[in-house]
mmCIF file of C-alpha atoms in Angstrom:
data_model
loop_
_atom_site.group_PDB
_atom_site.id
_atom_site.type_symbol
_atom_site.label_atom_id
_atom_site.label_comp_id
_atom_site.label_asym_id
_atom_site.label_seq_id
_atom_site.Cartn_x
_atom_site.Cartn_y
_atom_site.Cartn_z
ATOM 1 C CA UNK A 21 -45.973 -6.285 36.824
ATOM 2 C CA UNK A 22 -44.276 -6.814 33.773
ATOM 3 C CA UNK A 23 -43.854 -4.344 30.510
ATOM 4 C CA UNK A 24 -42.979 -5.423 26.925
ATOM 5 C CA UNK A 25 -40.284 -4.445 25.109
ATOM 6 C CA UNK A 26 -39.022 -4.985 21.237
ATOM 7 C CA UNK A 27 -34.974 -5.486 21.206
ATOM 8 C CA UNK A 28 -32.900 -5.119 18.328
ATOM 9 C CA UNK A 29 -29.365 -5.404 18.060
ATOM 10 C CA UNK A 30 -26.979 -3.337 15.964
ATOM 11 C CA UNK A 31 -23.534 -5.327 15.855
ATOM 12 C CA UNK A 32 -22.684 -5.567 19.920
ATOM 13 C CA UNK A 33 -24.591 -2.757 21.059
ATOM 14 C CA UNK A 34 -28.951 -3.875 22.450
ATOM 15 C CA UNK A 35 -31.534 -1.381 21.812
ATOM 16 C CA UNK A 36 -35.175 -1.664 22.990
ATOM 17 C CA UNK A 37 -38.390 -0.335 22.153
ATOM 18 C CA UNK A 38 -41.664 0.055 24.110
ATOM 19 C CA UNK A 39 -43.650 -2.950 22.584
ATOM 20 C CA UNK A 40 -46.693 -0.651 23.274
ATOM 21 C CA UNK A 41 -45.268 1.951 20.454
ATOM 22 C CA UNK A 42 -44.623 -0.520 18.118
ATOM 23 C CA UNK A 43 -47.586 -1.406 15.388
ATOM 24 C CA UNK A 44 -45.900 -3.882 13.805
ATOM 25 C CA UNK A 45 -42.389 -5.813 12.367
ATOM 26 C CA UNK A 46 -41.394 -6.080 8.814
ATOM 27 C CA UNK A 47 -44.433 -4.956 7.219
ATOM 28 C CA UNK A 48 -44.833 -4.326 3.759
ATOM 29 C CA UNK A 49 -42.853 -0.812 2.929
ATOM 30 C CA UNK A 50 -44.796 1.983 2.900
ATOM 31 C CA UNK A 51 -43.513 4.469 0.864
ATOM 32 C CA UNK A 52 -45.671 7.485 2.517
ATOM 33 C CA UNK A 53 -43.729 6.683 5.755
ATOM 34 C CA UNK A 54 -40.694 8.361 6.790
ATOM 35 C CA UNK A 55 -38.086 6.312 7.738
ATOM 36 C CA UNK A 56 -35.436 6.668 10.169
ATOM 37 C CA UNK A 57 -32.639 4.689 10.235
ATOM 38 C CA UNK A 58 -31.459 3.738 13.825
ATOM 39 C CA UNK A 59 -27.757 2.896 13.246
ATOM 40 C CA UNK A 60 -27.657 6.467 11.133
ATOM 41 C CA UNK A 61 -29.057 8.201 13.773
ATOM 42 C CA UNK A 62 -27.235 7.132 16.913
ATOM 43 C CA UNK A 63 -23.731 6.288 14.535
ATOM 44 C CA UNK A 64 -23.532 2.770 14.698
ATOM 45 C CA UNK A 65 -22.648 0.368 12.302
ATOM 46 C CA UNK A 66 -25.791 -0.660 10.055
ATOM 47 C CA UNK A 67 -26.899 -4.252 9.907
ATOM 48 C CA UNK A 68 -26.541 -6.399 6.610
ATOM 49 C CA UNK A 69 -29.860 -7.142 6.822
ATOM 50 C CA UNK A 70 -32.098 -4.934 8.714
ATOM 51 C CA UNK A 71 -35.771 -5.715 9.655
ATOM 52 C CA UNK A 72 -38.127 -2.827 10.370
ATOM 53 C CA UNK A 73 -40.447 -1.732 13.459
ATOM 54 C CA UNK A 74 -43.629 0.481 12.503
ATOM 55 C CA UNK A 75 -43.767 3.055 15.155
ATOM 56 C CA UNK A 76 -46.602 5.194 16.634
ATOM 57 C CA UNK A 77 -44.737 8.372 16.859
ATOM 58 C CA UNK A 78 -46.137 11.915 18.240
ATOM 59 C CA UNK A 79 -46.427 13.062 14.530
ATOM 60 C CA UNK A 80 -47.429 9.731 13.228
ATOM 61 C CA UNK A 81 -46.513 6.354 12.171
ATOM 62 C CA UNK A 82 -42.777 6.134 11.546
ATOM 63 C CA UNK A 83 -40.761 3.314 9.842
ATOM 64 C CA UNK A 84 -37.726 2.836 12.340
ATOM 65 C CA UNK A 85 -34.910 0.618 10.353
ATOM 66 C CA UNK A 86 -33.284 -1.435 13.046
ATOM 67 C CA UNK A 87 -31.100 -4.230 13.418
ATOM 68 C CA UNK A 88 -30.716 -7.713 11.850
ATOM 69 C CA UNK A 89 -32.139 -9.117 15.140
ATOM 70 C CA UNK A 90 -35.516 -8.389 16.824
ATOM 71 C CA UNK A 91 -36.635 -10.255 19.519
ATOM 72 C CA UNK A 92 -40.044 -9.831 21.720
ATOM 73 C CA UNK A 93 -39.970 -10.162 25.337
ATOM 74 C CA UNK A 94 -41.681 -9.411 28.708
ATOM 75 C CA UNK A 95 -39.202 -7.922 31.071
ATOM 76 C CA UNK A 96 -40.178 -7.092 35.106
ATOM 77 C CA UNK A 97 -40.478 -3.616 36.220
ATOM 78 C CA UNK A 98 -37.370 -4.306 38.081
ATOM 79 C CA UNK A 99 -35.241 -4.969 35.244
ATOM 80 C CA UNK A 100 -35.970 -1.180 33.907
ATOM 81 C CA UNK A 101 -33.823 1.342 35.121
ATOM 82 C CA UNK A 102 -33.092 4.852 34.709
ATOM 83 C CA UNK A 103 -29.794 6.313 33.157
ATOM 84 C CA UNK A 104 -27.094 6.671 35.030
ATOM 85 C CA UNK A 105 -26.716 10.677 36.300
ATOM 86 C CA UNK A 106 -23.754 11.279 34.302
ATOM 87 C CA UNK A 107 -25.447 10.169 31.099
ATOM 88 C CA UNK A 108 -28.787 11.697 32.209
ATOM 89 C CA UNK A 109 -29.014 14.111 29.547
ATOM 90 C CA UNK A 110 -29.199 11.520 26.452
ATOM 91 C CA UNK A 111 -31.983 12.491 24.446
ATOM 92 C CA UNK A 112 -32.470 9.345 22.578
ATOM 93 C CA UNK A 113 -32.379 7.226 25.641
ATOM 94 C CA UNK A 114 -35.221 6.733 28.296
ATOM 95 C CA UNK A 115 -33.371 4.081 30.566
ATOM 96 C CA UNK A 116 -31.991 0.348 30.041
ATOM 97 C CA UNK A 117 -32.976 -2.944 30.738
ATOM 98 C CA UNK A 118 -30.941 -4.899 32.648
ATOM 99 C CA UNK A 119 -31.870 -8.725 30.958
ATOM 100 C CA UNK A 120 -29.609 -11.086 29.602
ATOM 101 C CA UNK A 121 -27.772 -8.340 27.499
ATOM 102 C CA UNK A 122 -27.878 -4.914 28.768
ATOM 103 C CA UNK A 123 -30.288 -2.577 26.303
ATOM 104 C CA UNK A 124 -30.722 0.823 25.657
ATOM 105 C CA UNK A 125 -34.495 1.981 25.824
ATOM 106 C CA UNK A 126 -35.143 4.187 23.481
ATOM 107 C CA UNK A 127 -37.203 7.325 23.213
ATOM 108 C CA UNK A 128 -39.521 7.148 20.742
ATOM 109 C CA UNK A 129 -40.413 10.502 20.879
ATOM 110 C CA UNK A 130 -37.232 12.163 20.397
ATOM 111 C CA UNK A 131 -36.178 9.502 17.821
ATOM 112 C CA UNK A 132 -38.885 9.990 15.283
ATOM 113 C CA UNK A 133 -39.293 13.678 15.770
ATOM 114 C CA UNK A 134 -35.344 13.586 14.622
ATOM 115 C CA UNK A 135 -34.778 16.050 11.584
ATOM 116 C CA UNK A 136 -34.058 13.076 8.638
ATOM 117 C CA UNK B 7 -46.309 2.361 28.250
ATOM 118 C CA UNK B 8 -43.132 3.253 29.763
ATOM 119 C CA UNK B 9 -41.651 6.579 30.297
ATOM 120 C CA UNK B 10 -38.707 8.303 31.203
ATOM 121 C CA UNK B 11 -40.480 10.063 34.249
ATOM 122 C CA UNK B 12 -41.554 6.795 35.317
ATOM 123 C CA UNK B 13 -37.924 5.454 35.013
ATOM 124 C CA UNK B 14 -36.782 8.561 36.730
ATOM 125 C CA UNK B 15 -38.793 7.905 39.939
ATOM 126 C CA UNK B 16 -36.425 4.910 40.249
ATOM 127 C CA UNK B 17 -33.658 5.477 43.397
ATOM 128 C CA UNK B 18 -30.773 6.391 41.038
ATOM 129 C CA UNK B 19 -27.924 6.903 43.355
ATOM 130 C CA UNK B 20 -27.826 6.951 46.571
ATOM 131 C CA UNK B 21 -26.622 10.413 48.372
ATOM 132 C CA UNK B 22 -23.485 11.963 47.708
ATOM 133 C CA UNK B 23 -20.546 10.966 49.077
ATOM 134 C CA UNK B 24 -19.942 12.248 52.741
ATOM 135 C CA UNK B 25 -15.927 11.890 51.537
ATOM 136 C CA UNK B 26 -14.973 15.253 50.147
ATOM 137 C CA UNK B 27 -12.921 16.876 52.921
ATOM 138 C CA UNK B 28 -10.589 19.710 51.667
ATOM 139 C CA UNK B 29 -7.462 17.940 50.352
ATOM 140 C CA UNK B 30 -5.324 20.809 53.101
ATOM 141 C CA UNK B 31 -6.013 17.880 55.212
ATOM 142 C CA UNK B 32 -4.526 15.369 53.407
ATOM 143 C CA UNK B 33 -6.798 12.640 53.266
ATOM 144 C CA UNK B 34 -5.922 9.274 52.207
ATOM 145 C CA UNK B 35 -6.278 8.839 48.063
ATOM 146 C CA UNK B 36 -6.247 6.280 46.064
ATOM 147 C CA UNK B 37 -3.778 6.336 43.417
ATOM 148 C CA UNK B 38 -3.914 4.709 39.833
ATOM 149 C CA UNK B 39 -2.159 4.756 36.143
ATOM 150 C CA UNK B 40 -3.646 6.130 33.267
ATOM 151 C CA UNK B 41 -1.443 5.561 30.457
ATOM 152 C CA UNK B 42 1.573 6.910 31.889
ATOM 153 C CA UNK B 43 0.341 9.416 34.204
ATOM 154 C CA UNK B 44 -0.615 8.232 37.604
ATOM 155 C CA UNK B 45 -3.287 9.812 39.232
ATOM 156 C CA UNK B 46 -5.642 9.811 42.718
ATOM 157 C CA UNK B 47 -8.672 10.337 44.269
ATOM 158 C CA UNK B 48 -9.774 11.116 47.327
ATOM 159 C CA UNK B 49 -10.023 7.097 48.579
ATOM 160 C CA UNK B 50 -13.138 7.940 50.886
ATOM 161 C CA UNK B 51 -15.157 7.878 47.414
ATOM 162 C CA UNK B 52 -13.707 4.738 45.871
ATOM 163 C CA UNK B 53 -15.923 2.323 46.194
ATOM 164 C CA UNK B 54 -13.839 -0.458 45.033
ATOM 165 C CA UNK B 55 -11.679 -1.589 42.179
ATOM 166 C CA UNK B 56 -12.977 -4.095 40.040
ATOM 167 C CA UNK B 57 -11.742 -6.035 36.791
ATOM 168 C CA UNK B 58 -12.188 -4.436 33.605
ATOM 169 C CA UNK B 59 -15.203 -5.875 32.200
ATOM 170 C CA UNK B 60 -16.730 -6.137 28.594
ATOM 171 C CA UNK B 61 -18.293 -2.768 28.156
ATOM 172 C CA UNK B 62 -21.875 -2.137 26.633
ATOM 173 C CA UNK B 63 -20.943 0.747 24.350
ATOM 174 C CA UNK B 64 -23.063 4.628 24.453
ATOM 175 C CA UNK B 65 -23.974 5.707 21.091
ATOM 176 C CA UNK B 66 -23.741 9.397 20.680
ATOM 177 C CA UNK B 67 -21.578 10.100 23.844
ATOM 178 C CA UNK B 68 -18.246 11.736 23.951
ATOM 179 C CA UNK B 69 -15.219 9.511 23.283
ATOM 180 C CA UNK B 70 -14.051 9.946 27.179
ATOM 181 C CA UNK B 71 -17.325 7.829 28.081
ATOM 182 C CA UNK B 72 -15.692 4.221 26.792
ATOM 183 C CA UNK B 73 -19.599 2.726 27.967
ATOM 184 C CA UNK B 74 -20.918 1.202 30.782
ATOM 185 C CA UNK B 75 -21.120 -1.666 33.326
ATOM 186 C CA UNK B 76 -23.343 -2.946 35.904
ATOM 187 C CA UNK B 77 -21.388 -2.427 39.749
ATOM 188 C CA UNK B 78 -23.538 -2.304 42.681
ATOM 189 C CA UNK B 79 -26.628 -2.976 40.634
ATOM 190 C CA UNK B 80 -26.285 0.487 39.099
ATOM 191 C CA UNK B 81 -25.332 0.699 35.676
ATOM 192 C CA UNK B 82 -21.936 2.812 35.882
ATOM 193 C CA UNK B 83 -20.485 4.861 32.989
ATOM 194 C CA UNK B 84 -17.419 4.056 32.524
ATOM 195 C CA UNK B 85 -14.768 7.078 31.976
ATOM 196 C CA UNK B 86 -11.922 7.417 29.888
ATOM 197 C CA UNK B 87 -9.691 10.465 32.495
ATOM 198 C CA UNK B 88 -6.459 10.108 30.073
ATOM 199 C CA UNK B 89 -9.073 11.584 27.218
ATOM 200 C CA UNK B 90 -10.978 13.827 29.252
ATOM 201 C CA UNK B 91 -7.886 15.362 30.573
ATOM 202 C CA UNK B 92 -6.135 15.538 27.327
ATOM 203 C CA UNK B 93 -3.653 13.235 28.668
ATOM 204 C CA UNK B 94 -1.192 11.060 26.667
ATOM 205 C CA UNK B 95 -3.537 8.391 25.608
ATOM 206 C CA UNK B 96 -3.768 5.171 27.608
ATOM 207 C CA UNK B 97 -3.415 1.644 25.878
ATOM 208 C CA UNK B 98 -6.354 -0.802 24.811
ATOM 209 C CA UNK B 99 -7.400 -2.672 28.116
ATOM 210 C CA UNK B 100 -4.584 -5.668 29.131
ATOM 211 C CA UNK B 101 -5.167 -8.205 31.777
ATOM 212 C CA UNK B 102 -3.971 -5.580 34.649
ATOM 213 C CA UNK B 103 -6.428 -2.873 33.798
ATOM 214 C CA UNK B 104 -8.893 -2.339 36.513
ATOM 215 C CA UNK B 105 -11.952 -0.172 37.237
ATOM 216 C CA UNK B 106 -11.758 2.188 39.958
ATOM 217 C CA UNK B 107 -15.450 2.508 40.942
ATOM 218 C CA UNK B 108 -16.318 6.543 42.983
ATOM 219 C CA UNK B 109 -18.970 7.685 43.581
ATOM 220 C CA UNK B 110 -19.012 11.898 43.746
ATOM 221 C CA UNK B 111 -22.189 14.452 43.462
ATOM 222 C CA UNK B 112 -24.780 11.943 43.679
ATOM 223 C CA UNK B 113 -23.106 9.887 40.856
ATOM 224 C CA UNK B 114 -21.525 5.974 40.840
ATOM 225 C CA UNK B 115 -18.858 6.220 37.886
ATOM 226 C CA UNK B 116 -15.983 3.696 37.196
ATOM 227 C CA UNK B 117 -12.415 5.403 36.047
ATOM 228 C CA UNK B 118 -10.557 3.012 33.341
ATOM 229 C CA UNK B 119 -7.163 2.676 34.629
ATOM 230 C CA UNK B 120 -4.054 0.689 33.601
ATOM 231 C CA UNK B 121 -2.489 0.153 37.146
ATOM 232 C CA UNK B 122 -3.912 0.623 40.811
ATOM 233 C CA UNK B 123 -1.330 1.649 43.137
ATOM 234 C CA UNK B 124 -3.267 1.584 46.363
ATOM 235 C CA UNK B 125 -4.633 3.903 48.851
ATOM 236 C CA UNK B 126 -1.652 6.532 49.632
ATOM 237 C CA UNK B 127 -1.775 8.532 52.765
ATOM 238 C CA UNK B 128 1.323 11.089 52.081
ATOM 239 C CA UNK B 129 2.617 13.195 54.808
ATOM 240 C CA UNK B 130 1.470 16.813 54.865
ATOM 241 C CA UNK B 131 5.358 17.924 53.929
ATOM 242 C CA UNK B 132 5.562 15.880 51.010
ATOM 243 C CA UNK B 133 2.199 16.948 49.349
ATOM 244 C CA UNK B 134 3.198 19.686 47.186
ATOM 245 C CA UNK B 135 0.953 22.513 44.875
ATOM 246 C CA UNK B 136 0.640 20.558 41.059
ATOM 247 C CA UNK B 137 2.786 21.814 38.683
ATOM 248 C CA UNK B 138 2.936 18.453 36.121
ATOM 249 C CA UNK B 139 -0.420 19.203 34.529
ATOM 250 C CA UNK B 140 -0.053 22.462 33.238
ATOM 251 C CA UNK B 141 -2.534 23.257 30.864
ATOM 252 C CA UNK B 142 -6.493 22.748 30.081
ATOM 253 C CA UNK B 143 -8.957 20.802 31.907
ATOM 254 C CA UNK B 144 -5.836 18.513 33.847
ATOM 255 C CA UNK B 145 -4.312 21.888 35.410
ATOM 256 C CA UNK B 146 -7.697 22.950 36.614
ATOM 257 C CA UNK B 147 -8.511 19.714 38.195
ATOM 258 C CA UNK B 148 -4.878 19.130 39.725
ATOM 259 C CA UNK B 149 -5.189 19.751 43.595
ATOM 260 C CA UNK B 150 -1.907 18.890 44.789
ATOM 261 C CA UNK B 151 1.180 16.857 43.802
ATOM 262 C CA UNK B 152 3.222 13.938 45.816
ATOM 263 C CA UNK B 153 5.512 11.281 45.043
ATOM 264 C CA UNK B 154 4.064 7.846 44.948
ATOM 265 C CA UNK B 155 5.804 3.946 44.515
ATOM 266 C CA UNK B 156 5.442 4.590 40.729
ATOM 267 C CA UNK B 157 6.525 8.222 40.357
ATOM 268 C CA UNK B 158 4.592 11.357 40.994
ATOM 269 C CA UNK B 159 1.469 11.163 41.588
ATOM 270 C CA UNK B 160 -1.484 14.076 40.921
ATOM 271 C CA UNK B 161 -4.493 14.560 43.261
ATOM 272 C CA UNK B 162 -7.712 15.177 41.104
ATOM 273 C CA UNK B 163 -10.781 17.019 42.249
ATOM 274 C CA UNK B 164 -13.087 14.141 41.871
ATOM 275 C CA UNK B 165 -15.679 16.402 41.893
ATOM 276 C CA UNK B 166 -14.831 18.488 39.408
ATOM 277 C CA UNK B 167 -13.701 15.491 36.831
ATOM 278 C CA UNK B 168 -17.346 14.120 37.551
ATOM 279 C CA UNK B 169 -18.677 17.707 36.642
ATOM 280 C CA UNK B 170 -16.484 17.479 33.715
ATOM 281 C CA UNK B 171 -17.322 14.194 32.624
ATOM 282 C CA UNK B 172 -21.168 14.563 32.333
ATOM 283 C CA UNK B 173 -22.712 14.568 29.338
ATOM 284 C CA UNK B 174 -23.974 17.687 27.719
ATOM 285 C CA UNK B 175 -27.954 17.213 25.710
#
């Protein structure tokens, strides 16, 4: 069984998405959206040119501003791990993956329910 | 879709280590550098040292968390114990730093050190009560004293550093 994720990179550090959550990469803006902006919200260093994921959040769609890279890609089950104990309570995290790089997955939930 | 309760259901870590004996017994520990402090363990929960790798960084997490690695197939924070125990702080990583991979209370952690100085096993009369780390987090952790190859050495409550070490929400 495989699962898809979106990653995105912000400088060294890999951050993934549930593809299912995602509507759609670089769209046109939509100024009615909010928009988060991922390297803001976890304190990383912003990306000269960042592309943009259109989530499906619990309140609605949500523009997430990500990294300069985005890449698609089916991962196996096994490859999707839990957090470590000790890092258990991360609220923006879900698990990794465990691919080429290693990626954060992210919680799309407590991500775009984030006060902006 | 994929959740964290699905994630969860994953085998995390294993059981907790069956190596916590009271330290009145003076179990073997494994000692190590942090800056210029050495330290030990109890060395029935070291897994094994390992070479400091490239790190995958945690956003959001306290500065004692310097990221993780993957050891044993489980992805392994890897801890800082100079900053967590508001120790004088230990230099950027240099071809001898190691890892020094425990697992305590269910959890597989790696502890950034500068210098391994083996598993000690001192005799009960020269293990004395700590009196080096005096104040905060260090003094409550220190379980006994001894001197080691590279000076005196302080037994930790691994335990209680892990307890320390985890992340608040």
């Amino acid at each position: 069984m495989t699962h898809s994720l979106v990653l995105t990179r912000l400088v060294d550090t890999w951050l993934a998405v549930d593809a299912s959550r995602v509507v759609g990469i670089d769209l046109p803006p939509d100024g009615r959206l909010v928009e988060i902006h991922l390297a803001s919200a976890l304190r990383l260093h912003a990306a000269r040119q960042p592309r943009r994921l259109r989530l499906e959040g619990p309140d609605g769609p949500r523009e997430l501003v990500v990294g300069d890279v985005v890449q698609a890609v089916e991962v196996a089950r096994d490859e999707l791990v839990p957090l470590p104990e000790l890092l258990r309570p991360l609220s923006w995290a879900i698990g990794l993956y465990r691919g080429r790089q290693t990626a954060w997955i992210l919680d799309v939930d407590a991500l775009t329910r984030a006060p902006q | 879709m994929i959740t964290r309760d699905e994630l969860e259901s994953t085998p995390r870590d294993e059981a907790p280590s069956e190596a916590t004996e009271e330290l009145q017994t003076h179990p073997p520990v494994l000692a190590f550098r942090t800056g210029t402090t050495w330290l030990a363990v109890d060395a029935l929960a070291t897994l094994e040292i390992a070479p400091y790798p490239t790190l995958s960084a945690v956003p959001l997490a306290p500065p004692h968390v310097l990221g993780i690695t993957w050891r044993r197939s489980h992805a392994t924070p890897v801890l800082d114990p100079a900053r967590l125990l508001d120790l004088p702080p230990a230099p950027p990583r240099d071809p001898y730093s190691r890892l020094v991979v425990v697992r305590a209370l269910g959890m597989q952690v790696a502890l950034a050190a500068q210098q391994v100085g083996g598993v000690l096993e001192p005799a009960s009369a020269e293990v004395d009560a700590p009196t080096l780390l005096r104040t905060g987090l260090a003094a409550e952790l220190a379980r006994a004293e001894f001197s080691g190859p590279g000076g005196p050495v302080t037994v930790l409550d691994l335990e209680g550093l892990l307890r320390a070490a985890r992340i608040e929400r």
